[in-house]
mmCIF file of C-alpha atoms and ligand atoms in Angstrom:
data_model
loop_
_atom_site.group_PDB
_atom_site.id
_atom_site.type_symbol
_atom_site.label_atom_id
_atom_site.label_comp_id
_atom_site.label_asym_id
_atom_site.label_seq_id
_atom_site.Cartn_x
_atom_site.Cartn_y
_atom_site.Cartn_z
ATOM 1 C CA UNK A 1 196.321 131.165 99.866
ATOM 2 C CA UNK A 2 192.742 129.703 100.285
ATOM 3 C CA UNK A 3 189.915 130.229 102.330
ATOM 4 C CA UNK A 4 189.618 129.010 105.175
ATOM 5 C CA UNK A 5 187.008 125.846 105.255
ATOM 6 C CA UNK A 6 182.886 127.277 104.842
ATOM 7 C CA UNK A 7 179.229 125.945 104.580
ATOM 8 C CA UNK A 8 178.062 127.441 100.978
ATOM 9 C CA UNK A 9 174.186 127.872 100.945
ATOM 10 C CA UNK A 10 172.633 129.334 97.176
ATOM 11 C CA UNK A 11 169.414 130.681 97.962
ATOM 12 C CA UNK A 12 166.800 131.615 95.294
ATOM 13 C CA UNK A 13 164.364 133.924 97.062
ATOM 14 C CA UNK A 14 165.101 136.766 99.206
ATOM 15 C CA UNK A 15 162.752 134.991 101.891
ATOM 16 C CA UNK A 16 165.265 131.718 102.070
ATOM 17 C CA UNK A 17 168.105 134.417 102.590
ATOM 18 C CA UNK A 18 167.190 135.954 105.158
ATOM 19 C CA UNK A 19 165.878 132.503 107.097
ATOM 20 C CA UNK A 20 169.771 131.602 106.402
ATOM 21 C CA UNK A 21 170.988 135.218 108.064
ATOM 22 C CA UNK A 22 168.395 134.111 110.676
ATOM 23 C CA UNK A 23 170.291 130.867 111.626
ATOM 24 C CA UNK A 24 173.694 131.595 111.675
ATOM 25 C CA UNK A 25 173.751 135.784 112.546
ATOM 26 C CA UNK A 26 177.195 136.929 113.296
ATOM 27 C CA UNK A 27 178.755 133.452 111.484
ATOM 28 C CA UNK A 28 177.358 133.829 108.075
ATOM 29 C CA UNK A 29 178.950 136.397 105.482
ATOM 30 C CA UNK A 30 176.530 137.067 102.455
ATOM 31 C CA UNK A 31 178.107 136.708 98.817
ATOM 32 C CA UNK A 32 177.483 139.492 96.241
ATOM 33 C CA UNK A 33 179.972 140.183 93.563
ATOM 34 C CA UNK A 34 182.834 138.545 95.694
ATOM 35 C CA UNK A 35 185.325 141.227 94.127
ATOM 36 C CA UNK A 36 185.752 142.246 97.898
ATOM 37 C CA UNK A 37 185.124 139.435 99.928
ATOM 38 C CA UNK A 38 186.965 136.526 98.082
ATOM 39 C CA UNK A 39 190.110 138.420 98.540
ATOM 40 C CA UNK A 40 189.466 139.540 101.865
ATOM 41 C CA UNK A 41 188.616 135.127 102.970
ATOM 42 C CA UNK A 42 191.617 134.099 100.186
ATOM 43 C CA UNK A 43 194.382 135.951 102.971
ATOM 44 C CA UNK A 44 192.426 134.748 105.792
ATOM 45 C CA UNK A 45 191.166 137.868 106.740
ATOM 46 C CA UNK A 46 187.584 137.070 106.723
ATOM 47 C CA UNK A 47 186.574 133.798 108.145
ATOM 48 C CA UNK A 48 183.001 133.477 107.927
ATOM 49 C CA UNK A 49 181.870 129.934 109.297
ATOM 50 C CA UNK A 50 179.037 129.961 106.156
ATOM 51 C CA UNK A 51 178.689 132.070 102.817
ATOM 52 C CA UNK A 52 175.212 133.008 102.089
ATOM 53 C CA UNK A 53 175.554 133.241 98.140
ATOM 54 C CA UNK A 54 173.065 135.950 96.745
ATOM 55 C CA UNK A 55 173.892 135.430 92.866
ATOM 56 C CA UNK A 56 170.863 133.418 91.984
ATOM 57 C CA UNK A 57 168.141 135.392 93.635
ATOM 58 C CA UNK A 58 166.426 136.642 90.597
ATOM 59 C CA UNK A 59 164.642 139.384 92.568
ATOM 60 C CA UNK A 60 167.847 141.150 93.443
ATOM 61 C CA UNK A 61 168.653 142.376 89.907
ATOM 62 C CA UNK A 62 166.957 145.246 88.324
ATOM 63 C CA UNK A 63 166.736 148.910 87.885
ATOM 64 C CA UNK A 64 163.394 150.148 87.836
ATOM 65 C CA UNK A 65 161.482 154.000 88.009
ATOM 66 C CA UNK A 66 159.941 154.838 90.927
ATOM 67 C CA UNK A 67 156.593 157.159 91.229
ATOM 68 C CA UNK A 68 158.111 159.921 92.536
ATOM 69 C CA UNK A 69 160.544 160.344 89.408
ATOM 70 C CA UNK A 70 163.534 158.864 90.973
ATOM 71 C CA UNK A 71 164.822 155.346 90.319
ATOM 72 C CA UNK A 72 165.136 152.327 92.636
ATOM 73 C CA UNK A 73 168.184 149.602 91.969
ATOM 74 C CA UNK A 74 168.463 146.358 93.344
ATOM 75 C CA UNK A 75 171.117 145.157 95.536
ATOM 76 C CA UNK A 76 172.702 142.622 93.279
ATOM 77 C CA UNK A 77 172.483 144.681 89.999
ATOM 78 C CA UNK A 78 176.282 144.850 88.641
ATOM 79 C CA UNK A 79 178.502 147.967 88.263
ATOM 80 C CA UNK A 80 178.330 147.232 84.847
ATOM 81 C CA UNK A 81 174.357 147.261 84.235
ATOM 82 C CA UNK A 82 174.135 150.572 86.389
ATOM 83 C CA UNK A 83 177.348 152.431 84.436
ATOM 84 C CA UNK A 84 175.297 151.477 80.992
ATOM 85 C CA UNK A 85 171.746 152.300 82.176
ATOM 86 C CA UNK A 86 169.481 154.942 80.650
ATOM 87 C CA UNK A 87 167.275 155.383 83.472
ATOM 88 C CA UNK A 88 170.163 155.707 85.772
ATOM 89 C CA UNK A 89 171.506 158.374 83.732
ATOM 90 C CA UNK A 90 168.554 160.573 83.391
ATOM 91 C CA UNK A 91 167.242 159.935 86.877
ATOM 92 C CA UNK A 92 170.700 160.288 88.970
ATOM 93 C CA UNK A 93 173.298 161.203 86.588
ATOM 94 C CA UNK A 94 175.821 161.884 89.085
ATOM 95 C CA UNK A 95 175.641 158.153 89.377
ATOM 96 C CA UNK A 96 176.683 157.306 85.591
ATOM 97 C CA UNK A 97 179.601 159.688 85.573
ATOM 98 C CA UNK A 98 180.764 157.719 89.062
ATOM 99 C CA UNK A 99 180.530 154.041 87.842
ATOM 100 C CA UNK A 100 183.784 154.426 85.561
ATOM 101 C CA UNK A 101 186.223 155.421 88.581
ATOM 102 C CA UNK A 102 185.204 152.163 90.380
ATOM 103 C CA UNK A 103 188.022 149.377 89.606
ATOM 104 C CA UNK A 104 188.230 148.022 85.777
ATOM 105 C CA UNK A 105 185.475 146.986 83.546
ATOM 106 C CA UNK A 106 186.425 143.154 84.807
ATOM 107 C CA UNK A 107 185.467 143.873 88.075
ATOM 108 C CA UNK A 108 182.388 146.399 87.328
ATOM 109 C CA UNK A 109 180.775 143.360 85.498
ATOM 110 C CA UNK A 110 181.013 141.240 88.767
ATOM 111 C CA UNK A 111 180.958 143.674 91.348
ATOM 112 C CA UNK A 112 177.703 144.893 92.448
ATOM 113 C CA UNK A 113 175.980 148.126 93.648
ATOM 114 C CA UNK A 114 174.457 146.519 97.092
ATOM 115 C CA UNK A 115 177.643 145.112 97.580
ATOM 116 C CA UNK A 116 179.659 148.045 97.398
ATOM 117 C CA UNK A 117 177.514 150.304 99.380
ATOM 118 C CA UNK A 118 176.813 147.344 102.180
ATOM 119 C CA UNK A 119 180.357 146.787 102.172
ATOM 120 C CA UNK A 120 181.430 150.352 103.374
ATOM 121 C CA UNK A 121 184.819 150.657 102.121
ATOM 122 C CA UNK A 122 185.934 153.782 102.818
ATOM 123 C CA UNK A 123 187.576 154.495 99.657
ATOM 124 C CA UNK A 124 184.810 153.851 98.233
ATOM 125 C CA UNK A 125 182.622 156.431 95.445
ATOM 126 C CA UNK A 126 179.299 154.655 96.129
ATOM 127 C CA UNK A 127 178.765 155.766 99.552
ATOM 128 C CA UNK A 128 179.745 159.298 98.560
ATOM 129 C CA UNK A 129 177.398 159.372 95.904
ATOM 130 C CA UNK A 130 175.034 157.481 98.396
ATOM 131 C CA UNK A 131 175.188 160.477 101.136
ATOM 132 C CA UNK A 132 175.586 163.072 98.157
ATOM 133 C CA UNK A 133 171.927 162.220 96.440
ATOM 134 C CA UNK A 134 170.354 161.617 100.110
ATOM 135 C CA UNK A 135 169.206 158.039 98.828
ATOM 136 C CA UNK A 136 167.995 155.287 100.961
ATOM 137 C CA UNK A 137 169.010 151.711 101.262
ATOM 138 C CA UNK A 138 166.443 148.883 101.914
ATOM 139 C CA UNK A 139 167.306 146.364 104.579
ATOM 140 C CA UNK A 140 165.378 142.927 105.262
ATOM 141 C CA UNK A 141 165.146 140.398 107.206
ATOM 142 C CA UNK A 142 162.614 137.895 108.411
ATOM 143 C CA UNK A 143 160.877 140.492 110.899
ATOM 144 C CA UNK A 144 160.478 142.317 107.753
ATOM 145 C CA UNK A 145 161.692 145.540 105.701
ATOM 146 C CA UNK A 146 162.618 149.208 106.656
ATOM 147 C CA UNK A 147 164.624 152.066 104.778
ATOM 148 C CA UNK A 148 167.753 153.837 106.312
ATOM 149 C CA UNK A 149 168.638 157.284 105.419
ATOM 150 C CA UNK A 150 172.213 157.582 104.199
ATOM 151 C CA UNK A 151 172.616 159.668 106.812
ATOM 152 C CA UNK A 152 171.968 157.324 109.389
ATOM 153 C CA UNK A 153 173.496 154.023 107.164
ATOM 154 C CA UNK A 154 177.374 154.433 107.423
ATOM 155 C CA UNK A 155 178.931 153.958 111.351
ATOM 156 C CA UNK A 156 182.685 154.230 110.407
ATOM 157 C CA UNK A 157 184.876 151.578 108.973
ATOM 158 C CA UNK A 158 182.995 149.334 107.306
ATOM 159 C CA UNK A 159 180.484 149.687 109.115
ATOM 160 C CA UNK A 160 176.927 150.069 109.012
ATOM 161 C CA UNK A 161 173.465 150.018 110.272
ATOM 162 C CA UNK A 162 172.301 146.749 109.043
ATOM 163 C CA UNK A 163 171.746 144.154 111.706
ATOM 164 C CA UNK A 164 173.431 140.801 111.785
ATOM 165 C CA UNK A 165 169.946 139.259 110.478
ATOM 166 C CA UNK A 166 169.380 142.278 107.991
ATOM 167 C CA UNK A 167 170.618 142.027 104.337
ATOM 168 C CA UNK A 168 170.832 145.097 102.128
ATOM 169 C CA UNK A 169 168.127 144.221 99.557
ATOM 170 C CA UNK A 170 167.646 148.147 97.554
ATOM 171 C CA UNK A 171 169.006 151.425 97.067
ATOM 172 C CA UNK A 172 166.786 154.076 96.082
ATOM 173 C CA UNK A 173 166.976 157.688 94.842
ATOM 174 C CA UNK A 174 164.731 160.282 94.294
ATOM 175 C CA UNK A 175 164.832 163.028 90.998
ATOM 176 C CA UNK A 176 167.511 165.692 90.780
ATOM 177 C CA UNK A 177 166.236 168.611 92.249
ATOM 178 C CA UNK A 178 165.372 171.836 89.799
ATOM 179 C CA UNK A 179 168.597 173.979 89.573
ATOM 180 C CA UNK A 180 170.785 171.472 90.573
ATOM 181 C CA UNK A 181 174.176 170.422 89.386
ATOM 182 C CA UNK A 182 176.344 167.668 90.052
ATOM 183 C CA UNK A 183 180.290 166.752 89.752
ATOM 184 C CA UNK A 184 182.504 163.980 91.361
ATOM 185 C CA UNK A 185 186.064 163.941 91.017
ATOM 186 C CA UNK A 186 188.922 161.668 92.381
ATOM 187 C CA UNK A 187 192.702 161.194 92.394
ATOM 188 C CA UNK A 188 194.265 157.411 92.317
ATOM 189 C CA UNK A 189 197.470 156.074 91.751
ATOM 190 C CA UNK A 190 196.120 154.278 88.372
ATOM 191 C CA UNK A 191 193.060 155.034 86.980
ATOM 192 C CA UNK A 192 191.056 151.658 88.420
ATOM 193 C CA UNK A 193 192.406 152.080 91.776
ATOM 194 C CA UNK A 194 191.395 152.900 94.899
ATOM 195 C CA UNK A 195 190.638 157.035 95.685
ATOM 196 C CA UNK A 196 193.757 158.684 97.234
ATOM 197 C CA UNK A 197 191.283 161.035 97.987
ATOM 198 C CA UNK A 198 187.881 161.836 96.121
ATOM 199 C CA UNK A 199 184.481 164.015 96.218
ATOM 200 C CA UNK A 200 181.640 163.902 95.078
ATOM 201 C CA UNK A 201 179.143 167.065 95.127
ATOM 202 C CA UNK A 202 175.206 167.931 94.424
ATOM 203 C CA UNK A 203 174.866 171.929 94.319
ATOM 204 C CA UNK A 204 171.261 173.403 94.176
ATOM 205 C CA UNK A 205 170.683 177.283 93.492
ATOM 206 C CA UNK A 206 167.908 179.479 93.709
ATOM 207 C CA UNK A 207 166.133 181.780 90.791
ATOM 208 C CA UNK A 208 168.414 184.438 91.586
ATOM 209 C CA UNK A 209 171.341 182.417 91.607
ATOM 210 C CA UNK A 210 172.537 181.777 94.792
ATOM 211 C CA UNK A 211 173.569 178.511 96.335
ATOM 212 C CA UNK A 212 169.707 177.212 98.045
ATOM 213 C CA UNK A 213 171.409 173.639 99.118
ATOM 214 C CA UNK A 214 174.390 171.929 98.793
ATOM 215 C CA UNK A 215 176.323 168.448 99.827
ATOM 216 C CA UNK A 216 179.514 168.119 99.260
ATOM 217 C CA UNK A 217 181.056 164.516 100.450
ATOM 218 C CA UNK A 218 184.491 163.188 100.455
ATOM 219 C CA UNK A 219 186.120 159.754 100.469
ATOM 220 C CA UNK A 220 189.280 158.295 100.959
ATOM 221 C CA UNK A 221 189.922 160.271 103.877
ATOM 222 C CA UNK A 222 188.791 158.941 107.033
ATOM 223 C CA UNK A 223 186.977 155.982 108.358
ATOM 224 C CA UNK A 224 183.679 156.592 106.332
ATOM 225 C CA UNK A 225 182.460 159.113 103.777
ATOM 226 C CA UNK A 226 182.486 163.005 105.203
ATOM 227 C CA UNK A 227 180.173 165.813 104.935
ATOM 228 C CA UNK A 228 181.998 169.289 104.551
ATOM 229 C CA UNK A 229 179.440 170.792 106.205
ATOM 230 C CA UNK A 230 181.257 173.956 107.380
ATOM 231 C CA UNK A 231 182.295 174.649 103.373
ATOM 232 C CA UNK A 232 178.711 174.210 102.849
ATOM 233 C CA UNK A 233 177.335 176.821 105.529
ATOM 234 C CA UNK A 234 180.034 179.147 103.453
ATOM 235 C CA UNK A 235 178.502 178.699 99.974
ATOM 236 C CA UNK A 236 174.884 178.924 101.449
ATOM 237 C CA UNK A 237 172.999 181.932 100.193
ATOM 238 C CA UNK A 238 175.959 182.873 98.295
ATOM 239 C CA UNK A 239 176.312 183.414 94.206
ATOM 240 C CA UNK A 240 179.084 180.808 93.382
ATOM 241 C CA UNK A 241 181.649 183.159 92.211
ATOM 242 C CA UNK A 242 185.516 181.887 91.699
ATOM 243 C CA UNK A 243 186.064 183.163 95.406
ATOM 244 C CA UNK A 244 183.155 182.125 97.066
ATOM 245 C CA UNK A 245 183.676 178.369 95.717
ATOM 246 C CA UNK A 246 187.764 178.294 96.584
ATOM 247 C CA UNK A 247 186.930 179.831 100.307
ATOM 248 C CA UNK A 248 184.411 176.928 100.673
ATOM 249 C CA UNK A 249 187.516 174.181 99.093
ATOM 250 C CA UNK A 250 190.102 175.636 101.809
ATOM 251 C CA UNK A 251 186.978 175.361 104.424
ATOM 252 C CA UNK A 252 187.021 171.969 103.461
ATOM 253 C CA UNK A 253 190.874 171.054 103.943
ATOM 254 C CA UNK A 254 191.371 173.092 106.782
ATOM 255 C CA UNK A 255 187.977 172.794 108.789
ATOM 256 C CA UNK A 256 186.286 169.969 108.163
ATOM 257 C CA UNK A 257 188.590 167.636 107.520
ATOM 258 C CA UNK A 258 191.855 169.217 108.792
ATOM 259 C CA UNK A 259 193.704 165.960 109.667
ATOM 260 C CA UNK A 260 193.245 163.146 106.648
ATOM 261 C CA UNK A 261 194.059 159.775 107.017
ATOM 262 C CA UNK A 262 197.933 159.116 105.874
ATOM 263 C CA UNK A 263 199.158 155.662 104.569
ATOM 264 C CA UNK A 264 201.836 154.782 102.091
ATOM 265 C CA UNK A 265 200.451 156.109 99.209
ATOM 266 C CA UNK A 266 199.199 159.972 100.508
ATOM 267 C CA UNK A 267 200.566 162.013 103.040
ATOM 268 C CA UNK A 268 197.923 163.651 105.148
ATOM 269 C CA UNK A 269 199.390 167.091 103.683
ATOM 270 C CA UNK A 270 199.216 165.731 100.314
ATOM 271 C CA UNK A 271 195.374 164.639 100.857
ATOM 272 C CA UNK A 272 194.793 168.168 102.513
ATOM 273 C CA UNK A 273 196.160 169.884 99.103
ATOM 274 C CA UNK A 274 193.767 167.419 97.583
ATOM 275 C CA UNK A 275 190.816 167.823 99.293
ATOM 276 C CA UNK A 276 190.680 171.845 98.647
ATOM 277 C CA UNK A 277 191.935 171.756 94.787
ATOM 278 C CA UNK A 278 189.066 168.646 94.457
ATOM 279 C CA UNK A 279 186.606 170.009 96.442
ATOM 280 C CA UNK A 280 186.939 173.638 94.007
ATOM 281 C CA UNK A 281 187.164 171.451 90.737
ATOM 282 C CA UNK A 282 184.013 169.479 91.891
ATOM 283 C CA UNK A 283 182.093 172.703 93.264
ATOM 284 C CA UNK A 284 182.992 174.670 90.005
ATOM 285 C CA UNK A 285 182.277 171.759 88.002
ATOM 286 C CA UNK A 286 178.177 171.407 89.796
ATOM 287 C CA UNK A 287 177.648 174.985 89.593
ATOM 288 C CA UNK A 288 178.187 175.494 86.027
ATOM 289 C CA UNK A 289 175.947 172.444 85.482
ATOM 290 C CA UNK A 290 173.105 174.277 87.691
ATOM 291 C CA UNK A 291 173.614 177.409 85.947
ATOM 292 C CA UNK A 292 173.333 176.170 82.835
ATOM 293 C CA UNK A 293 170.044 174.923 83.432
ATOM 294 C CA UNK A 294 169.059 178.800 85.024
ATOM 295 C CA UNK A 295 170.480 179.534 81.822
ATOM 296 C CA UNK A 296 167.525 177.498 79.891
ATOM 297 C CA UNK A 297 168.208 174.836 77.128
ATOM 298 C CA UNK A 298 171.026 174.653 74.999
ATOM 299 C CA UNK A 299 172.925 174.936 78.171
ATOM 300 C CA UNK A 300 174.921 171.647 79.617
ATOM 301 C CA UNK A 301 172.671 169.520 82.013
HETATM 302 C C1 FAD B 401 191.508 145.437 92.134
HETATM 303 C C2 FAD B 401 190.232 145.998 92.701
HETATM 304 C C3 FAD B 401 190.015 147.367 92.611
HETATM 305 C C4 FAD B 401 188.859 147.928 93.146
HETATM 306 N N1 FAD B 401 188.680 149.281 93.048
HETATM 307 C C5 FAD B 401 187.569 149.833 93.565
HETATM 308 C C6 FAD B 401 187.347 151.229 93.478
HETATM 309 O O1 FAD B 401 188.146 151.991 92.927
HETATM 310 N N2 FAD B 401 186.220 151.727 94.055
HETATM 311 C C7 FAD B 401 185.300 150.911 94.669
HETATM 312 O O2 FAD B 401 184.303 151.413 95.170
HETATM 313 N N3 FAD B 401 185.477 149.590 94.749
HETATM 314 C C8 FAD B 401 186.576 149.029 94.209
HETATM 315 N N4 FAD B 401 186.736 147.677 94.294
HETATM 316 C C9 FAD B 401 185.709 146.875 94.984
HETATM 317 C C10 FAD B 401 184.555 146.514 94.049
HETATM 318 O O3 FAD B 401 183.869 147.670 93.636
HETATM 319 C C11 FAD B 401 183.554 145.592 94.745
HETATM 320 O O4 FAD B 401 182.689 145.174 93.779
HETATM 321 C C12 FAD B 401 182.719 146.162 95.887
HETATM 322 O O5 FAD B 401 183.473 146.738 96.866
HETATM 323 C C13 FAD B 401 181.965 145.081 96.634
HETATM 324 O O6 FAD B 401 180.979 144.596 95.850
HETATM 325 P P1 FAD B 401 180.791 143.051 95.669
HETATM 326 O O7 FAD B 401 179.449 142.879 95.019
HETATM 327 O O8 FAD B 401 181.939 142.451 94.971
HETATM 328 O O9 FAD B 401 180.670 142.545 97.196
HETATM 329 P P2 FAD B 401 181.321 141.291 97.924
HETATM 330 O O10 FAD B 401 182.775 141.290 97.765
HETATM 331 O O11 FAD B 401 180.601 140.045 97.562
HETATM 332 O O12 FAD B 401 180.920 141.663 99.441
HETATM 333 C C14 FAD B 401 181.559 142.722 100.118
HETATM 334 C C15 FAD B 401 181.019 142.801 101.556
HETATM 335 O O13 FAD B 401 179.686 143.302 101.552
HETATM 336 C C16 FAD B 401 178.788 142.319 102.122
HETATM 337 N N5 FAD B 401 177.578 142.338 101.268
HETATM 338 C C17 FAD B 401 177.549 142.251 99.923
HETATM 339 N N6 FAD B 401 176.289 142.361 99.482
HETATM 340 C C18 FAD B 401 175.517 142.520 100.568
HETATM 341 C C19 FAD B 401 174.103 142.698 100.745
HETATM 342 N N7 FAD B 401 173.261 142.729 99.714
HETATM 343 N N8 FAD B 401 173.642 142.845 102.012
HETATM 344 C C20 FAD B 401 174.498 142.835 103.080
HETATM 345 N N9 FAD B 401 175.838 142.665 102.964
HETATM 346 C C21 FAD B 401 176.331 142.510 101.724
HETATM 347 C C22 FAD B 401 179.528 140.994 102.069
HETATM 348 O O14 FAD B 401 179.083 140.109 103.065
HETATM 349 C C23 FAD B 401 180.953 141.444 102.273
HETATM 350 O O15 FAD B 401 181.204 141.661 103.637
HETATM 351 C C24 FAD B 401 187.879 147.091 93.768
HETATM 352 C C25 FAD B 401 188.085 145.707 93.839
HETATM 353 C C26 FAD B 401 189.249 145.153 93.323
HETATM 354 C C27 FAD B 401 189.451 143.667 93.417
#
């Protein structure tokens, strides 16, 4: 099928964007990498009356440092250029080792990081990784800019807290925090699809050891990206042994998220069995990574 009939506007600055959102609100759809959206208007599930195009808007492409040690990327910066960046991978490695589970390397070199994160899908790994690293995304629009929490950014099925007039124009992160660790892990069909279910995790211990902080965020599950907070409260102040980590994995299946989604492809049992042998392989994974730096060099990062 095609698209239904659309005005098509190519900005070049940010500023010209946003006057466009201004106009037309709730009738305009903007246009990042399109590896969503074009399939979405293409079966006439999206209409949008007018496609705001964001592809030649210089300004929205880069990856840059920011003071604090942590790394700022712009909205229309592809998969691709984040998976293969330096910066990215020193700054927010749990980033690097995502980018590969998203689709194929076709749609990585279209598909962009602003894009995936505004769109909100909930099988999604960037919004995991999003809520995991405690980033914050940069919305703008003509009355000007402001920065959302990733707490506060996802509302449930793709949704989110930008405004009809807002675009999503950054996503920032700060440094890894001392002792930390990091894992994701997922389950799909094919490697390239879509999570049947998937985690992501950031540990932190103390100098004796014990867990200090944790997040430990699943997709592919429920309407949005979840916090396991109760298997979190379970690993706090604890040493991470074998036992410790597999309580707070069951925690996970049978407490915070005790009733998963079920489609076609994953029965909520099945995602239940997923989400505590996951959540252990990810937590296992993050605290060997933390200890390891306890440990001093020589150990893994
Ligand atoms: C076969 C296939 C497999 C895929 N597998 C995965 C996968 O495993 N994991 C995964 O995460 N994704 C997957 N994707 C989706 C892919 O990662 C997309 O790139 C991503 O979801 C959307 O990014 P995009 O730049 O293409 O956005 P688009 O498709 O252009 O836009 C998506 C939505 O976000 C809105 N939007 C885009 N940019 C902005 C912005 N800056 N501000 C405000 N709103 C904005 C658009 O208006 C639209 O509603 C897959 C896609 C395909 C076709």
């Amino acid at each position: 099928m095609k698209p239904a009939p659309f005005k098509y506007h190519a900005p070049t600055t940010v500023d010209e964007a946003v006057g466009l959102l201004a106009d037309y609100g709730y009738d305009a759809k903007i246009l990042a990498g399109g590896q969503s959206l074009i399939p979405t208007m293409n079966f006439r599930l999206s209409q949008p009356a007018v496609l705001i195009d964001l592809n030649r808007i210089p300004d929205l492409f880069y990856i840059n440092p920011t003071r604090d040690g942590g790394v700022r990327i712009g909205a229309m910066t592809r998969h691709a250029s984040v998976e293969q960046s330096d910066l990215v991978a020193d700054v927010a490695p749990l980033i690097s080792e995502t980018m590969p589970w998203i689709a194929h390397p076709q749609i990585r070199n279209r598909g962009t990081f602003g894009g995936s994160i505004a769109h909100a899908d909930p099988s999604s790994e960037l919004p995991a990784v999003l809520l995991a690293l405690g980033g914050q995304v940069q919305a703008t629009s003509q009355r000007g800019g402001r920065w959302i929490d990733a707490d506060d950014f996802f509302l449930g099925l793709f949704a989110t807290a930008l405004e009809p007039d807002e675009m999503l124009t950054a996503v920032a992160f700060g440094p890894m925090p001392a002792r930390s660790g990091y894992a994701v892990r997922e389950v799909s069909r094919r490697h390239g699809d879509f999570a049947l279910v998937g985690v992501t995790a950031l540990v932190e211990l103390d100098a004796a050891g014990a867990c200090a902080n944790a997040r430990l965020i699943y997709f592919s599950v429920s309407d949005g990206p979840v916090a396991a907070n109760q298997a979190v409260a379970a690993l706090i102040g604890q040493k991470p042994t074998a036992e410790v980590i597999q309580a707070a994995a069951d925690l996970a299946a049978s407490a915070d998220i005790p009733e998963p989604n079920a489609d076609i492809h994953a029965t909520t049992a099945y995602r239940r069995h997923l989400i505590s042998v996951l959540g252990r392989q990810a937590l296992t994974q993050a605290f060997g990574r933390a200890s390891a730096q306890i440990a001093g060099p020589g150990g893994a990062k």
